[in-house]
Tab-separated table of C-alpha atoms in Angstrom:
chain	number	residue	atom	x	y	z
G	28	MET	CA	82.672	87.533	126.416
G	29	ILE	CA	85.025	86.858	123.580
G	30	PRO	CA	88.684	87.391	124.969
G	31	PRO	CA	90.890	89.655	123.607
G	32	HIS	CA	93.434	88.909	121.351
G	33	GLY	CA	96.318	86.399	123.171
G	34	GLY	CA	94.081	86.368	126.114
G	35	LYS	CA	94.273	89.545	127.759
G	36	LEU	CA	93.638	93.313	127.028
G	37	VAL	CA	96.668	95.766	127.718
G	38	ASP	CA	96.606	98.374	129.724
G	39	ARG	CA	99.522	100.195	129.069
G	40	VAL	CA	98.368	103.825	130.358
G	41	LEU	CA	99.851	105.454	133.014
G	42	SER	CA	97.646	107.404	135.671
G	43	GLY	CA	98.189	108.823	139.065
G	44	LYS	CA	101.616	108.556	140.942
G	45	GLU	CA	102.822	106.477	138.134
G	46	ARG	CA	102.266	109.407	135.780
G	47	GLU	CA	103.583	111.735	137.527
G	48	ASN	CA	106.870	110.230	137.711
G	49	ALA	CA	106.531	109.183	134.365
G	50	LEU	CA	106.338	112.959	133.696
G	51	LEU	CA	109.148	113.883	135.575
G	52	LYS	CA	111.450	111.356	134.044
G	53	ALA	CA	110.615	112.471	130.777
G	54	LYS	CA	111.603	115.735	131.259
G	55	GLU	CA	115.229	114.094	131.993
G	56	LEU	CA	115.017	111.783	129.044
G	57	PHE	CA	116.202	111.997	125.133
G	58	LYS	CA	113.472	113.106	123.441
G	59	ILE	CA	112.191	111.997	119.721
G	60	LYS	CA	109.310	113.988	118.570
G	61	ILE	CA	106.496	111.868	116.797
G	62	ASN	CA	103.799	112.717	114.685
G	63	LEU	CA	99.759	112.249	115.132
G	64	GLU	CA	99.615	109.117	113.219
G	65	LEU	CA	102.240	107.564	115.423
G	66	ILE	CA	100.324	108.904	118.780
G	67	ARG	CA	97.414	106.855	117.622
G	68	ASP	CA	99.338	103.658	117.198
G	69	ILE	CA	100.572	104.546	120.705
G	70	GLU	CA	97.473	104.998	122.077
G	71	ASN	CA	96.181	101.940	120.374
G	72	ILE	CA	98.503	100.043	121.868
G	73	ALA	CA	98.213	101.424	125.495
G	74	LYS	CA	94.408	101.087	125.481
G	75	GLY	CA	94.539	97.551	124.499
G	76	VAL	CA	93.149	98.166	120.664
G	77	PHE	CA	96.273	96.364	119.567
G	78	SER	CA	96.424	93.412	121.924
G	79	PRO	CA	98.498	91.388	122.545
G	80	LEU	CA	100.902	94.147	121.251
G	81	GLU	CA	102.680	96.262	124.265
G	82	GLY	CA	104.779	98.096	122.189
G	83	PHE	CA	106.696	98.922	118.638
G	84	LEU	CA	107.477	95.220	117.177
G	85	CYS	CA	111.366	94.191	117.800
G	86	LYS	CA	113.014	92.301	114.961
G	87	GLU	CA	111.709	88.695	115.116
G	88	ASP	CA	108.484	89.584	115.763
G	89	PHE	CA	108.716	92.072	112.757
G	90	ASN	CA	110.017	89.200	110.880
G	91	SER	CA	107.710	86.544	111.431
G	92	VAL	CA	104.831	89.004	110.763
G	93	LEU	CA	106.217	89.585	107.327
G	94	ASN	CA	106.870	85.811	106.682
G	95	HIS	CA	104.425	84.245	108.544
G	96	MET	CA	101.728	86.667	109.208
G	97	ARG	CA	102.087	85.406	112.934
G	98	LEU	CA	104.193	86.690	115.913
G	99	SER	CA	106.683	84.796	116.892
G	100	ASN	CA	105.046	83.246	119.484
G	101	ASP	CA	101.972	82.066	116.992
G	102	LEU	CA	99.323	84.277	117.428
G	103	PRO	CA	98.107	85.938	114.012
G	104	TRP	CA	99.356	89.422	113.205
G	105	THR	CA	99.562	90.232	109.851
G	106	ILE	CA	100.167	94.196	109.699
G	107	PRO	CA	103.931	95.653	111.073
G	108	ILE	CA	103.300	97.934	114.004
G	109	VAL	CA	106.581	99.857	113.678
G	110	PHE	CA	108.665	103.273	114.957
G	111	ASP	CA	111.025	104.145	112.428
G	112	VAL	CA	113.921	106.665	113.048
G	113	PRO	CA	117.116	108.207	110.830
G	114	MET	CA	119.877	106.514	111.148
G	115	GLU	CA	121.392	109.791	112.990
G	116	ILE	CA	119.115	109.346	115.685
G	117	ALA	CA	119.401	105.669	116.346
G	118	ASN	CA	123.242	105.798	116.370
G	119	LYS	CA	122.607	108.068	119.603
G	120	LEU	CA	120.643	105.149	121.393
G	121	LYS	CA	121.261	102.222	123.384
G	122	GLU	CA	119.214	99.624	123.748
G	123	GLY	CA	117.725	99.502	127.528
G	124	GLN	CA	117.558	103.227	126.958
G	125	GLU	CA	114.190	104.839	128.365
G	126	ILE	CA	113.095	107.486	125.451
G	127	ALA	CA	110.494	110.475	125.526
G	128	LEU	CA	108.403	110.173	122.578
G	129	VAL	CA	106.811	114.050	122.575
G	130	ASN	CA	104.135	115.846	120.061
G	131	SER	CA	104.746	118.615	118.499
G	132	LYS	CA	104.265	121.117	121.404
G	133	GLU	CA	107.558	119.229	122.946
G	134	GLU	CA	104.709	117.339	125.181
G	135	PRO	CA	106.005	114.125	126.629
G	136	VAL	CA	103.343	111.452	125.281
G	137	ALA	CA	104.847	108.430	126.112
G	138	ILE	CA	107.905	106.699	127.629
G	139	LEU	CA	109.254	103.956	125.070
G	140	HIS	CA	111.487	101.046	126.891
G	141	LEU	CA	113.888	100.583	123.806
G	142	GLU	CA	114.863	96.904	123.410
G	143	GLU	CA	116.022	96.702	120.305
G	144	LYS	CA	116.869	98.599	117.046
G	145	TYR	CA	117.528	97.239	113.897
G	146	THR	CA	117.766	97.934	110.122
G	147	TYR	CA	115.141	96.564	107.415
G	148	ASP	CA	114.600	95.753	104.000
G	149	LYS	CA	111.838	98.493	102.680
G	150	GLU	CA	111.376	96.495	99.609
G	151	GLU	CA	110.713	93.162	101.187
G	152	TYR	CA	108.126	94.948	103.859
G	153	ALA	CA	106.207	96.418	100.965
G	154	ARG	CA	106.437	93.047	98.850
G	155	LYS	CA	104.924	90.989	101.746
G	156	VAL	CA	102.552	93.370	103.444
G	157	PHE	CA	101.094	94.832	100.023
G	158	GLN	CA	101.813	92.262	97.874
G	159	THR	CA	103.354	94.988	95.361
G	160	THR	CA	106.601	97.214	95.348
G	161	ASP	CA	104.544	99.404	92.761
G	162	VAL	CA	105.016	103.143	94.387
G	163	LYS	CA	101.394	104.011	92.882
G	164	HIS	CA	100.120	101.741	96.259
G	165	PRO	CA	100.215	104.310	98.872
G	166	GLY	CA	101.190	102.029	101.549
G	167	VAL	CA	104.185	101.282	99.623
G	168	ALA	CA	105.073	104.989	98.894
G	169	LYS	CA	104.704	105.315	102.599
G	170	ILE	CA	107.009	102.275	103.403
G	171	LYS	CA	109.739	103.984	100.836
G	172	ALA	CA	109.466	107.413	102.437
G	173	MET	CA	109.976	105.618	106.206
G	174	ASN	CA	113.243	106.115	108.127
G	175	ASP	CA	115.801	103.229	107.673
G	176	VAL	CA	115.889	102.373	111.615
G	177	LEU	CA	113.323	100.536	113.157
G	178	LEU	CA	112.606	101.123	117.139
G	179	GLY	CA	111.275	97.908	119.169
G	180	GLY	CA	110.069	98.228	122.694
G	181	LYS	CA	107.058	98.489	125.323
G	182	ILE	CA	105.321	101.936	125.525
G	183	ASP	CA	103.849	103.218	128.486
G	184	LEU	CA	101.542	106.052	127.525
G	185	ILE	CA	101.615	109.608	129.710
G	186	LYS	CA	99.535	111.775	127.682
G	187	GLN	CA	96.004	111.301	125.737
G	188	THR	CA	95.611	113.478	123.180
G	189	PRO	CA	92.047	114.246	122.695
G	190	SER	CA	90.019	113.156	119.546
G	191	PRO	CA	88.062	115.727	117.530
G	192	PHE	CA	85.610	113.329	117.972
G	193	GLU	CA	85.757	112.369	121.586
G	194	ARG	CA	82.564	111.662	121.998
G	195	TYR	CA	82.684	108.590	119.720
G	196	ASN	CA	86.038	107.695	121.151
G	197	LEU	CA	85.532	104.336	123.146
G	198	SER	CA	88.485	102.080	124.140
G	199	PRO	CA	87.851	98.223	124.391
G	200	LEU	CA	87.065	98.214	127.993
G	201	GLU	CA	84.661	100.539	127.318
G	202	THR	CA	83.036	98.997	124.555
G	203	ARG	CA	83.094	95.625	126.173
G	204	VAL	CA	81.613	97.131	129.382
G	205	LEU	CA	79.029	98.785	126.663
G	206	PHE	CA	78.147	95.110	125.136
G	207	LYS	CA	77.710	93.653	128.217
G	208	GLU	CA	75.257	96.558	129.638
G	209	LYS	CA	73.313	95.984	126.428
G	210	GLY	CA	73.010	92.301	127.207
G	211	TRP	CA	74.707	91.535	123.766
G	212	LYS	CA	76.122	88.089	123.486
G	213	THR	CA	77.180	88.362	120.003
G	214	ILE	CA	78.346	91.635	118.061
G	215	VAL	CA	78.853	92.323	114.751
G	216	GLY	CA	81.592	94.626	113.880
G	217	PHE	CA	81.575	96.816	110.935
G	218	GLN	CA	84.750	98.505	109.426
G	219	THR	CA	84.168	101.758	107.098
G	220	ARG	CA	86.126	104.807	105.401
G	221	ASN	CA	83.091	105.455	103.807
G	222	THR	CA	79.218	107.207	104.158
G	223	PRO	CA	77.234	104.688	103.764
G	224	HIS	CA	74.752	103.892	101.021
G	225	ILE	CA	71.980	101.393	100.722
G	226	GLY	CA	74.290	98.295	99.880
G	227	HIS	CA	76.163	98.796	102.988
G	228	GLU	CA	72.923	99.115	105.602
G	229	TYR	CA	71.866	95.638	103.538
G	230	VAL	CA	74.825	93.814	104.642
G	231	GLN	CA	74.982	95.373	107.912
G	232	LYS	CA	71.325	94.549	108.615
G	233	THR	CA	71.651	91.197	107.022
G	234	ALA	CA	74.585	90.540	109.551
G	235	LEU	CA	72.461	91.712	112.737
G	236	THR	CA	69.636	89.576	111.649
G	237	PHE	CA	71.845	86.887	113.233
G	238	THR	CA	73.492	88.727	115.926
G	239	ASP	CA	72.525	90.812	119.067
G	240	GLY	CA	73.942	93.949	118.213
G	241	ILE	CA	76.028	95.671	115.457
G	242	PHE	CA	79.285	97.877	116.256
G	243	VAL	CA	79.822	100.505	113.169
G	244	ASN	CA	83.500	101.444	113.897
G	245	PRO	CA	84.353	103.967	110.957
G	246	VAL	CA	88.419	104.265	110.795
G	247	ILE	CA	89.279	107.926	111.657
G	248	GLY	CA	92.655	109.091	110.165
G	249	LYS	CA	95.083	109.599	107.523
G	250	LYS	CA	93.228	108.871	104.330
G	251	LYS	CA	93.846	109.037	100.505
G	252	LYS	CA	92.923	112.136	98.414
G	253	GLY	CA	89.626	111.696	97.636
G	254	ASP	CA	88.475	109.588	100.488
G	255	PHE	CA	85.087	111.140	102.683
G	256	LYS	CA	86.530	113.543	105.376
G	257	ASP	CA	86.365	111.938	108.720
G	258	GLU	CA	83.495	114.550	109.925
G	259	VAL	CA	81.570	113.490	106.800
G	260	ILE	CA	81.559	109.673	107.615
G	261	LEU	CA	80.012	110.262	111.580
G	262	LYS	CA	77.459	113.027	110.605
G	263	ALA	CA	76.261	110.484	107.655
G	264	TYR	CA	76.055	107.410	110.156
G	265	GLU	CA	74.461	109.386	112.595
G	266	GLU	CA	71.887	109.927	110.332
G	267	LEU	CA	71.591	106.780	109.127
G	268	ILE	CA	71.256	105.269	112.827
G	269	LYS	CA	69.196	107.650	114.265
G	270	ASN	CA	66.583	107.342	111.266
G	271	TYR	CA	66.777	103.499	110.349
G	272	TYR	CA	68.612	101.249	113.104
G	273	LEU	CA	66.848	100.489	116.714
G	274	LYS	CA	68.579	102.300	119.541
G	275	GLU	CA	69.220	99.405	121.549
G	276	ARG	CA	70.862	97.217	118.694
G	277	ALA	CA	73.436	99.480	117.302
G	278	VAL	CA	76.402	101.586	118.420
G	279	MET	CA	78.882	103.603	116.545
G	280	SER	CA	82.723	104.587	118.076
G	281	ILE	CA	85.493	105.435	116.076
G	282	LEU	CA	88.922	103.611	115.449
G	283	GLN	CA	91.712	106.017	115.263
G	284	THR	CA	94.638	104.286	112.938
G	285	GLU	CA	95.666	105.673	109.341
G	286	MET	CA	94.337	103.237	106.685
G	287	ARG	CA	96.762	101.296	105.252
G	288	TYR	CA	95.383	99.674	102.478
G	289	ALA	CA	97.020	96.423	102.643
G	290	GLY	CA	93.588	94.256	101.571
G	291	PRO	CA	93.854	90.921	102.651
G	292	ARG	CA	96.494	91.160	105.488
G	293	GLU	CA	94.647	93.993	106.751
G	294	ALA	CA	91.510	92.516	106.702
G	295	ILE	CA	92.805	90.268	108.988
G	296	PHE	CA	94.451	93.003	111.075
G	297	HIS	CA	90.924	94.854	111.027
G	298	ALA	CA	89.275	91.649	112.354
G	299	ILE	CA	91.853	91.246	115.651
G	300	VAL	CA	90.785	94.791	116.566
G	301	ARG	CA	87.332	94.372	116.526
G	302	LYS	CA	87.523	91.278	118.716
G	303	ASN	CA	89.827	93.278	121.160
G	304	PHE	CA	86.683	95.704	121.125
G	305	GLY	CA	84.431	92.695	122.095
G	306	CYS	CA	83.300	91.926	118.928
G	307	THR	CA	82.080	88.057	118.106
G	308	HIS	CA	81.668	88.370	114.194
G	309	PHE	CA	83.334	90.755	111.529
G	310	ILE	CA	81.945	91.489	108.389
G	311	ILE	CA	84.148	91.440	105.158
G	312	GLY	CA	82.988	92.579	101.875
G	313	ARG	CA	84.275	92.918	98.681
G	314	ASP	CA	87.748	94.527	98.304
G	315	HIS	CA	88.042	94.904	101.937
G	316	ALA	CA	91.102	97.639	102.751
G	317	GLY	CA	91.973	97.523	99.126
G	318	VAL	CA	92.898	100.304	96.802
G	319	GLY	CA	92.918	100.369	93.027
G	320	ASN	CA	93.237	96.970	91.249
G	321	PHE	CA	95.802	96.159	93.633
G	322	TYR	CA	93.996	92.890	95.157
G	323	PRO	CA	91.448	90.383	93.779
G	324	PRO	CA	87.981	91.603	94.726
G	325	TYR	CA	87.601	88.802	97.270
G	326	ALA	CA	91.299	88.056	98.585
G	327	ALA	CA	90.422	89.747	101.551
G	328	GLN	CA	87.857	86.608	102.374
G	329	ASP	CA	89.912	83.956	101.163
G	330	ILE	CA	92.831	84.742	103.527
G	331	PHE	CA	90.432	83.879	106.922
G	332	SER	CA	91.055	80.461	105.771
G	333	GLU	CA	95.001	80.601	106.860
G	334	PHE	CA	93.547	81.754	110.355
G	335	PRO	CA	91.261	79.356	112.253
G	336	ASP	CA	92.828	80.600	115.500
G	337	LEU	CA	91.826	83.940	114.565
G	338	GLY	CA	88.971	83.797	117.577
G	339	ILE	CA	86.318	85.874	115.681
G	340	VAL	CA	84.109	84.864	113.389
G	341	PRO	CA	84.359	86.417	109.459
G	342	LEU	CA	81.001	87.218	107.724
G	343	PHE	CA	81.649	86.940	104.209
G	344	PHE	CA	79.308	88.915	101.949
G	345	LYS	CA	79.107	89.632	98.023
G	346	SER	CA	77.729	93.056	96.425
G	347	PHE	CA	74.293	94.104	97.570
G	348	PHE	CA	72.798	95.440	94.213
G	349	TYR	CA	68.993	96.985	93.409
G	350	CYS	CA	67.169	94.802	91.049
G	351	LYS	CA	64.534	96.779	88.989
G	352	LYS	CA	62.479	93.092	88.459
G	353	CYS	CA	62.629	92.022	91.717
G	354	ASN	CA	61.718	95.910	93.189
G	355	SER	CA	64.171	95.120	96.129
G	356	VAL	CA	67.908	94.823	97.114
G	357	GLU	CA	69.443	91.667	96.390
G	358	ASN	CA	72.683	89.621	95.752
G	359	GLU	CA	74.167	87.429	93.293
G	360	LYS	CA	72.632	84.679	95.958
G	361	THR	CA	69.273	85.843	95.829
G	362	CYS	CA	68.405	87.204	92.574
G	363	PRO	CA	67.671	85.285	89.213
G	364	HIS	CA	67.501	88.276	87.327
G	365	PRO	CA	70.257	89.471	84.556
G	366	PRO	CA	72.806	92.415	85.150
G	367	SER	CA	70.924	94.521	82.904
G	368	GLU	CA	68.333	94.901	85.708
G	369	HIS	CA	71.124	95.689	88.209
G	370	ILE	CA	71.836	99.152	89.644
G	371	ASN	CA	75.391	98.736	91.612
G	372	PHE	CA	75.673	100.592	94.815
G	373	SER	CA	78.893	101.949	93.269
G	374	GLY	CA	80.510	104.406	95.695
G	375	THR	CA	82.381	105.504	92.689
G	376	LYS	CA	79.215	106.506	91.296
G	377	ILE	CA	77.914	108.224	93.900
G	378	ARG	CA	80.886	110.092	94.331
G	379	GLU	CA	80.774	111.186	90.873
G	380	LEU	CA	77.179	112.715	91.412
G	381	ILE	CA	78.106	114.585	94.807
G	382	ILE	CA	81.337	115.800	92.611
G	383	LYS	CA	78.670	116.955	89.820
G	384	GLY	CA	76.269	118.609	92.652
G	385	GLU	CA	73.780	115.895	92.229
G	386	THR	CA	72.205	114.170	95.125
G	387	PRO	CA	72.614	110.686	95.039
G	388	PRO	CA	68.907	108.988	94.461
G	389	PRO	CA	66.950	107.087	97.103
G	390	GLU	CA	67.670	103.624	95.550
G	391	LEU	CA	71.177	104.329	96.273
G	392	MET	CA	71.363	106.056	99.774
G	393	ARG	CA	69.029	107.319	102.325
G	394	PRO	CA	67.836	110.696	101.675
G	395	GLU	CA	68.775	111.922	105.133
G	396	VAL	CA	72.334	110.563	104.523
G	397	ALA	CA	72.314	112.150	100.845
G	398	LYS	CA	71.252	115.884	102.485
G	399	ILE	CA	74.304	115.412	105.239
G	400	ILE	CA	76.627	114.655	102.676
G	401	MET	CA	75.491	117.564	100.128
G	402	SER	CA	75.424	120.055	103.090
G	403	TYR	CA	79.113	120.113	102.619
G	404	GLU	CA	81.062	121.976	100.333
G	405	ASN	CA	83.634	119.491	100.090
G	406	PRO	CA	83.263	116.469	101.905
G	407	PHE	CA	86.275	114.917	100.338
G	408	VAL	CA	89.755	114.543	101.728
G	409	GLU	CA	91.959	117.086	99.571
P	14	MET	CA	112.835	83.864	103.750
P	15	GLU	CA	113.351	82.971	107.472
P	16	GLU	CA	112.185	79.668	108.412
P	17	LYS	CA	109.849	78.495	110.694
P	18	GLU	CA	111.274	75.673	113.252
P	19	PHE	CA	109.206	72.559	113.666
P	20	LYS	CA	109.309	69.732	115.972
P	21	GLU	CA	107.889	66.602	115.025
P	22	VAL	CA	104.723	64.917	116.734
P	23	LEU	CA	103.817	61.180	116.550
P	24	ILE	CA	100.056	60.008	115.570
P	25	PRO	CA	99.026	56.484	114.571
P	26	THR	CA	99.653	55.432	110.976
P	27	THR	CA	96.012	54.929	110.823
P	28	LEU	CA	95.354	58.507	111.257
P	29	TYR	CA	97.839	59.832	109.268
P	30	LYS	CA	96.722	57.527	106.499
P	31	LYS	CA	92.885	59.103	107.052
P	32	ILE	CA	94.322	62.462	107.050
P	33	GLU	CA	96.131	61.760	103.583
P	34	GLU	CA	93.314	60.746	102.066
P	35	LYS	CA	91.021	63.367	103.571
P	36	ILE	CA	93.164	66.442	102.368
P	37	LYS	CA	93.978	65.320	98.690
P	38	GLY	CA	92.679	67.691	96.196
P	39	THR	CA	91.985	70.346	99.213
P	40	GLU	CA	93.951	73.928	99.745
P	41	PHE	CA	96.092	71.308	102.469
P	42	SER	CA	99.584	70.654	100.959
P	43	SER	CA	100.385	67.919	103.981
P	44	VAL	CA	99.343	66.211	106.720
P	45	SER	CA	101.348	68.356	108.762
P	46	SER	CA	99.494	71.881	107.551
P	47	TYR	CA	96.068	69.946	108.238
P	48	VAL	CA	97.154	69.224	111.824
P	49	THR	CA	98.738	72.470	112.401
P	50	LYS	CA	95.243	74.522	111.253
P	51	ILE	CA	93.504	71.845	113.514
P	52	LEU	CA	95.724	72.270	116.364
P	53	ARG	CA	95.342	75.918	116.334
P	54	GLU	CA	91.792	75.957	116.252
P	55	VAL	CA	91.429	73.808	119.194
P	56	LEU	CA	93.919	75.708	121.141
P	57	SER	CA	92.388	79.010	120.285
P	58	LYS	CA	89.075	77.952	121.906
P	59	GLU	CA	90.560	77.517	125.531
P	60	ASP	CA	90.478	81.205	126.702
P	61	GLU	CA	86.822	81.837	126.043
P	62	LYS	CA	85.078	82.344	129.056
P	63	LYS	CA	87.681	84.515	131.190
P	64	GLU	CA	86.444	88.369	132.103
P	65	VAL	CA	88.700	90.896	131.619
P	66	PHE	CA	87.290	93.877	134.021
P	67	SER	CA	86.844	93.978	137.410
P	68	LYS	CA	83.736	95.149	138.934
P	69	GLU	CA	85.464	98.418	139.754
P	70	ASP	CA	86.173	99.081	136.460
P	71	GLU	CA	83.188	98.690	134.925
P	72	GLU	CA	81.594	100.812	137.506
P	73	LYS	CA	83.768	103.482	136.540
P	74	VAL	CA	83.338	103.049	132.598
P	75	LYS	CA	79.548	102.723	133.025
P	76	GLU	CA	79.694	106.561	134.235
P	77	ARG	CA	81.775	107.639	131.204
P	78	LEU	CA	79.340	105.444	128.618
P	79	LYS	CA	76.185	107.426	130.387
P	80	ALA	CA	78.188	110.812	130.112
P	81	LEU	CA	78.692	110.047	126.504
P	82	GLY	CA	74.962	109.097	126.054
P	83	TYR	CA	75.901	105.251	125.175
P	84	ILE	CA	73.625	104.063	128.162
P	85	ASP	CA	70.826	105.784	130.203
């Protein structure tokens, strides 16, 4: 089986006596309240989704990720996983100290072993990761709103926060055992934050033709206004898989993390995460993890040439479309007819139809999938 | 921007020249960048056979996968 990124699946989930001791200790520690997005990052670190990270980035790694898209040990890593706090809180903390991270109910979620606290340049952070400092970019806007000090250090997870979609919440250890149990040697990962249209299905099935199984892995978490709600995405995929996939060839579980909309850098990050889940291949389509017109359409594919040591094979796809002349789903490498004969699987177009209350036609979307989406009064994030 | 540190490695001149020829008109700006890429590729293949979970882990996980309906 493919090794996790960095060679070892990180496990920093405390259990048994260790957990009991940590719970007792947490009562006496300095406490910092954290939000759900940060809790999910901590869970992803602790369960090995973000292997080899064992905590939040310290300064050397942070700078290395910004400047070289690699950790300081040269391992590919493109998105900073950081914990920001206001200066007045940072001033109360000493490096070497342990801190209890608590949820909105003041319950301890994790212990942070503070190794380093440091300031950073928000403009540089935004420019390097998102290739822009335009606040219209949601990632840039988020950085601008961040606190001024970053805390770095390993974490230990004390309490897991149940997901609203627990049935689909598998750790990398669990997906790896699942793939082994299914006898899959080659697994292609598919990242999504959308309900599936026919174009997605063709991409997935084309990749599946050359691999043993497909791992559909929707991103569940904070998204931008107008994106499909998490519940709608999962229900839509349930219908697609139930009706149009072989049970022994497709599995779905969720990735609980926010979308960063970092385009090419996020494509590498997404590939690393799927490698940790045990995927050997990863699908990269047009404008992967993009937003608006911030990235060239295939920048997220081009960036892979800089990472020969990623350890997962990217599968690049151009967009599929329906060709009226061919009377089938094609792509630009397979269809000789002009664009006037093509119907594009445009997410925007499908969205417009749904907003108008019109069911997307079967050339664009499977009727079962469309029915599920149309059953929601508002399937979009407000 | 923070610069990466580098160390020198010696390779035969004939090999150096061969690489120089090979990378003309490609994405590689220097022999060093080409060699770095090749070495990273080779080194990343070394860990591929390691198992990351024990038999005991596997049995525990299977129970949950059964309960969730992933396996029969």
